[in-house]
């Protein structure tokens, strides 16, 4: 069974631009969660989608948004990028959202 | 929200030594996982262990949910065990994952 995939793996943007990251979960998984990892703040929960609905949300500004499609693939969007948005963005999938989470390899975003 | 504390923050071992990593959490949880993050950033699932004890080769984990802590044991450590170990919990009431700050393990040959 294929694992969680994320695209792109690396991304360089400039301040003020917007970016869209993609996550394809393990087949059969309906929950997709997104996390931001930075050296200063550690791993922080962004949001979780289940069956195309946002079910949980972390403490991030409205510039961070996401969606989930009917095939469970998910995208997250960051608008008006700031230097502090430079981070490793990880997504994880699971069957229910409360069982074992499996992580993708991450997208490393650099904002210049 | 729930607080997750991991200790020690850093651990340096000689190859072959054993170690214990600890994760304390401040509220009841219905999900607890241990992960190993490799140097490329990939989080590898080690255990899903909201309660009880599990073993997988040289690794084992125990969660005592009533006392709000979990332990990860690594025996006969190898250099490939180096990396950051994270504990993550999902709070019963909040429904979202909270990670600890991790333990950075360095195993020297």
PDB file of C-alpha atoms in Angstrom, chain B:
ATOM      1  CA  UNK B   1      -5.029  23.188  26.032  1.00  0.00           C
ATOM      2  CA  UNK B   2      -3.243  19.991  26.910  1.00  0.00           C
ATOM      3  CA  UNK B   3       0.457  20.218  27.769  1.00  0.00           C
ATOM      4  CA  UNK B   4       2.940  17.565  26.627  1.00  0.00           C
ATOM      5  CA  UNK B   5       6.393  17.450  28.176  1.00  0.00           C
ATOM      6  CA  UNK B   6       9.176  15.182  27.016  1.00  0.00           C
ATOM      7  CA  UNK B   7      12.354  14.388  28.886  1.00  0.00           C
ATOM      8  CA  UNK B   8      15.241  14.483  28.606  1.00  0.00           C
ATOM      9  CA  UNK B   9      15.534  17.079  25.823  1.00  0.00           C
ATOM     10  CA  UNK B  10      18.873  15.641  24.724  1.00  0.00           C
ATOM     11  CA  UNK B  11      20.464  12.246  25.197  1.00  0.00           C
ATOM     12  CA  UNK B  12      23.886  11.030  24.110  1.00  0.00           C
ATOM     13  CA  UNK B  13      24.654   7.314  24.273  1.00  0.00           C
ATOM     14  CA  UNK B  14      27.323   4.892  23.246  1.00  0.00           C
ATOM     15  CA  UNK B  15      26.257   2.208  20.803  1.00  0.00           C
ATOM     16  CA  UNK B  16      24.843  -0.756  22.683  1.00  0.00           C
ATOM     17  CA  UNK B  17      23.475   1.239  25.623  1.00  0.00           C
ATOM     18  CA  UNK B  18      19.832   1.278  26.713  1.00  0.00           C
ATOM     19  CA  UNK B  19      17.681   4.375  27.191  1.00  0.00           C
ATOM     20  CA  UNK B  20      14.293   5.495  28.459  1.00  0.00           C
ATOM     21  CA  UNK B  21      12.424   8.490  27.073  1.00  0.00           C
ATOM     22  CA  UNK B  22       9.497   9.956  28.951  1.00  0.00           C
ATOM     23  CA  UNK B  23       6.340  11.793  27.893  1.00  0.00           C
ATOM     24  CA  UNK B  24       4.071  13.473  30.457  1.00  0.00           C
ATOM     25  CA  UNK B  25       0.696  14.895  29.495  1.00  0.00           C
ATOM     26  CA  UNK B  26      -1.627  17.113  31.480  1.00  0.00           C
ATOM     27  CA  UNK B  27      -5.081  15.754  30.598  1.00  0.00           C
ATOM     28  CA  UNK B  28      -6.830  12.577  29.564  1.00  0.00           C
ATOM     29  CA  UNK B  29      -6.073  11.374  26.042  1.00  0.00           C
ATOM     30  CA  UNK B  30      -7.598   8.901  23.659  1.00  0.00           C
ATOM     31  CA  UNK B  31      -4.620   8.687  21.343  1.00  0.00           C
ATOM     32  CA  UNK B  32      -0.890   8.640  22.029  1.00  0.00           C
ATOM     33  CA  UNK B  33       1.796   7.948  19.466  1.00  0.00           C
ATOM     34  CA  UNK B  34       5.574   7.831  19.472  1.00  0.00           C
ATOM     35  CA  UNK B  35       7.433   8.926  16.350  1.00  0.00           C
ATOM     36  CA  UNK B  36      11.039   8.994  15.216  1.00  0.00           C
ATOM     37  CA  UNK B  37      12.018  11.860  12.925  1.00  0.00           C
ATOM     38  CA  UNK B  38      14.916  11.030  10.672  1.00  0.00           C
ATOM     39  CA  UNK B  39      17.472  13.596   9.441  1.00  0.00           C
ATOM     40  CA  UNK B  40      15.383  14.220   6.294  1.00  0.00           C
ATOM     41  CA  UNK B  41      12.370  15.250   8.347  1.00  0.00           C
ATOM     42  CA  UNK B  42      10.261  12.131   7.832  1.00  0.00           C
ATOM     43  CA  UNK B  43       8.189  11.192  10.887  1.00  0.00           C
ATOM     44  CA  UNK B  44       8.142   7.446  11.294  1.00  0.00           C
ATOM     45  CA  UNK B  45       5.415   5.892  13.364  1.00  0.00           C
ATOM     46  CA  UNK B  46       6.829   3.756  16.185  1.00  0.00           C
ATOM     47  CA  UNK B  47       3.850   2.993  18.409  1.00  0.00           C
ATOM     48  CA  UNK B  48       0.183   3.808  18.735  1.00  0.00           C
ATOM     49  CA  UNK B  49      -0.228   3.307  22.476  1.00  0.00           C
ATOM     50  CA  UNK B  50      -3.011   5.156  24.334  1.00  0.00           C
ATOM     51  CA  UNK B  51      -2.629   2.596  27.134  1.00  0.00           C
ATOM     52  CA  UNK B  52      -0.754  -0.584  27.962  1.00  0.00           C
ATOM     53  CA  UNK B  53       2.550  -1.973  26.735  1.00  0.00           C
ATOM     54  CA  UNK B  54       3.802  -2.847  23.267  1.00  0.00           C
ATOM     55  CA  UNK B  55       7.081  -4.166  21.927  1.00  0.00           C
ATOM     56  CA  UNK B  56       8.621  -4.070  18.484  1.00  0.00           C
ATOM     57  CA  UNK B  57      12.119  -5.521  18.297  1.00  0.00           C
ATOM     58  CA  UNK B  58      14.521  -3.437  20.356  1.00  0.00           C
ATOM     59  CA  UNK B  59      11.849  -0.841  21.072  1.00  0.00           C
ATOM     60  CA  UNK B  60       9.044  -1.020  23.567  1.00  0.00           C
ATOM     61  CA  UNK B  61       6.583   1.479  25.006  1.00  0.00           C
ATOM     62  CA  UNK B  62       4.342   1.704  28.033  1.00  0.00           C
ATOM     63  CA  UNK B  63       1.534   4.188  28.654  1.00  0.00           C
ATOM     64  CA  UNK B  64      -0.062   4.585  32.084  1.00  0.00           C
ATOM     65  CA  UNK B  65      -3.072   6.673  31.139  1.00  0.00           C
ATOM     66  CA  UNK B  66      -4.340   7.071  34.715  1.00  0.00           C
ATOM     67  CA  UNK B  67      -1.017   8.646  35.719  1.00  0.00           C
ATOM     68  CA  UNK B  68      -0.676  10.569  32.441  1.00  0.00           C
ATOM     69  CA  UNK B  69       2.690   9.426  31.212  1.00  0.00           C
ATOM     70  CA  UNK B  70       4.256   7.217  28.592  1.00  0.00           C
ATOM     71  CA  UNK B  71       7.738   5.710  28.332  1.00  0.00           C
ATOM     72  CA  UNK B  72       9.692   4.656  25.273  1.00  0.00           C
ATOM     73  CA  UNK B  73      12.482   2.140  25.833  1.00  0.00           C
ATOM     74  CA  UNK B  74      15.318   1.634  23.376  1.00  0.00           C
ATOM     75  CA  UNK B  75      17.606  -1.303  24.052  1.00  0.00           C
ATOM     76  CA  UNK B  76      21.002  -2.061  22.529  1.00  0.00           C
ATOM     77  CA  UNK B  77      20.986   1.297  20.728  1.00  0.00           C
ATOM     78  CA  UNK B  78      22.483   1.623  17.250  1.00  0.00           C
ATOM     79  CA  UNK B  79      23.777   4.687  15.409  1.00  0.00           C
ATOM     80  CA  UNK B  80      20.720   4.496  13.143  1.00  0.00           C
ATOM     81  CA  UNK B  81      18.541   5.166  16.203  1.00  0.00           C
ATOM     82  CA  UNK B  82      19.844   8.744  16.244  1.00  0.00           C
ATOM     83  CA  UNK B  83      17.291  11.444  15.582  1.00  0.00           C
ATOM     84  CA  UNK B  84      14.441  13.174  17.347  1.00  0.00           C
ATOM     85  CA  UNK B  85      11.753  11.195  19.144  1.00  0.00           C
ATOM     86  CA  UNK B  86       8.341  12.788  19.505  1.00  0.00           C
ATOM     87  CA  UNK B  87       5.354  11.947  21.604  1.00  0.00           C
ATOM     88  CA  UNK B  88       1.979  13.158  20.264  1.00  0.00           C
ATOM     89  CA  UNK B  89      -1.382  13.011  21.979  1.00  0.00           C
ATOM     90  CA  UNK B  90      -4.963  13.674  21.025  1.00  0.00           C
ATOM     91  CA  UNK B  91      -6.943  15.070  23.914  1.00  0.00           C
ATOM     92  CA  UNK B  92     -10.274  13.407  24.597  1.00  0.00           C
ATOM     93  CA  UNK B  93     -12.132  16.722  24.561  1.00  0.00           C
ATOM     94  CA  UNK B  94     -10.173  18.786  22.042  1.00  0.00           C
ATOM     95  CA  UNK B  95      -9.797  16.299  19.204  1.00  0.00           C
ATOM     96  CA  UNK B  96      -6.569  17.762  17.857  1.00  0.00           C
ATOM     97  CA  UNK B  97      -2.997  16.519  18.099  1.00  0.00           C
ATOM     98  CA  UNK B  98      -0.447  18.080  20.405  1.00  0.00           C
ATOM     99  CA  UNK B  99       3.228  17.203  20.086  1.00  0.00           C
ATOM    100  CA  UNK B 100       5.903  17.396  22.728  1.00  0.00           C
ATOM    101  CA  UNK B 101       9.143  19.230  22.012  1.00  0.00           C
ATOM    102  CA  UNK B 102      10.958  15.964  21.385  1.00  0.00           C
ATOM    103  CA  UNK B 103      14.045  14.193  22.686  1.00  0.00           C
ATOM    104  CA  UNK B 104      17.131  14.420  20.500  1.00  0.00           C
ATOM    105  CA  UNK B 105      19.016  11.138  20.689  1.00  0.00           C
ATOM    106  CA  UNK B 106      22.605  10.830  19.509  1.00  0.00           C
ATOM    107  CA  UNK B 107      24.135   7.359  19.455  1.00  0.00           C
ATOM    108  CA  UNK B 108      27.918   7.332  19.092  1.00  0.00           C
ATOM    109  CA  UNK B 109      29.815   4.375  17.590  1.00  0.00           C
TER     110      UNK B 109
END
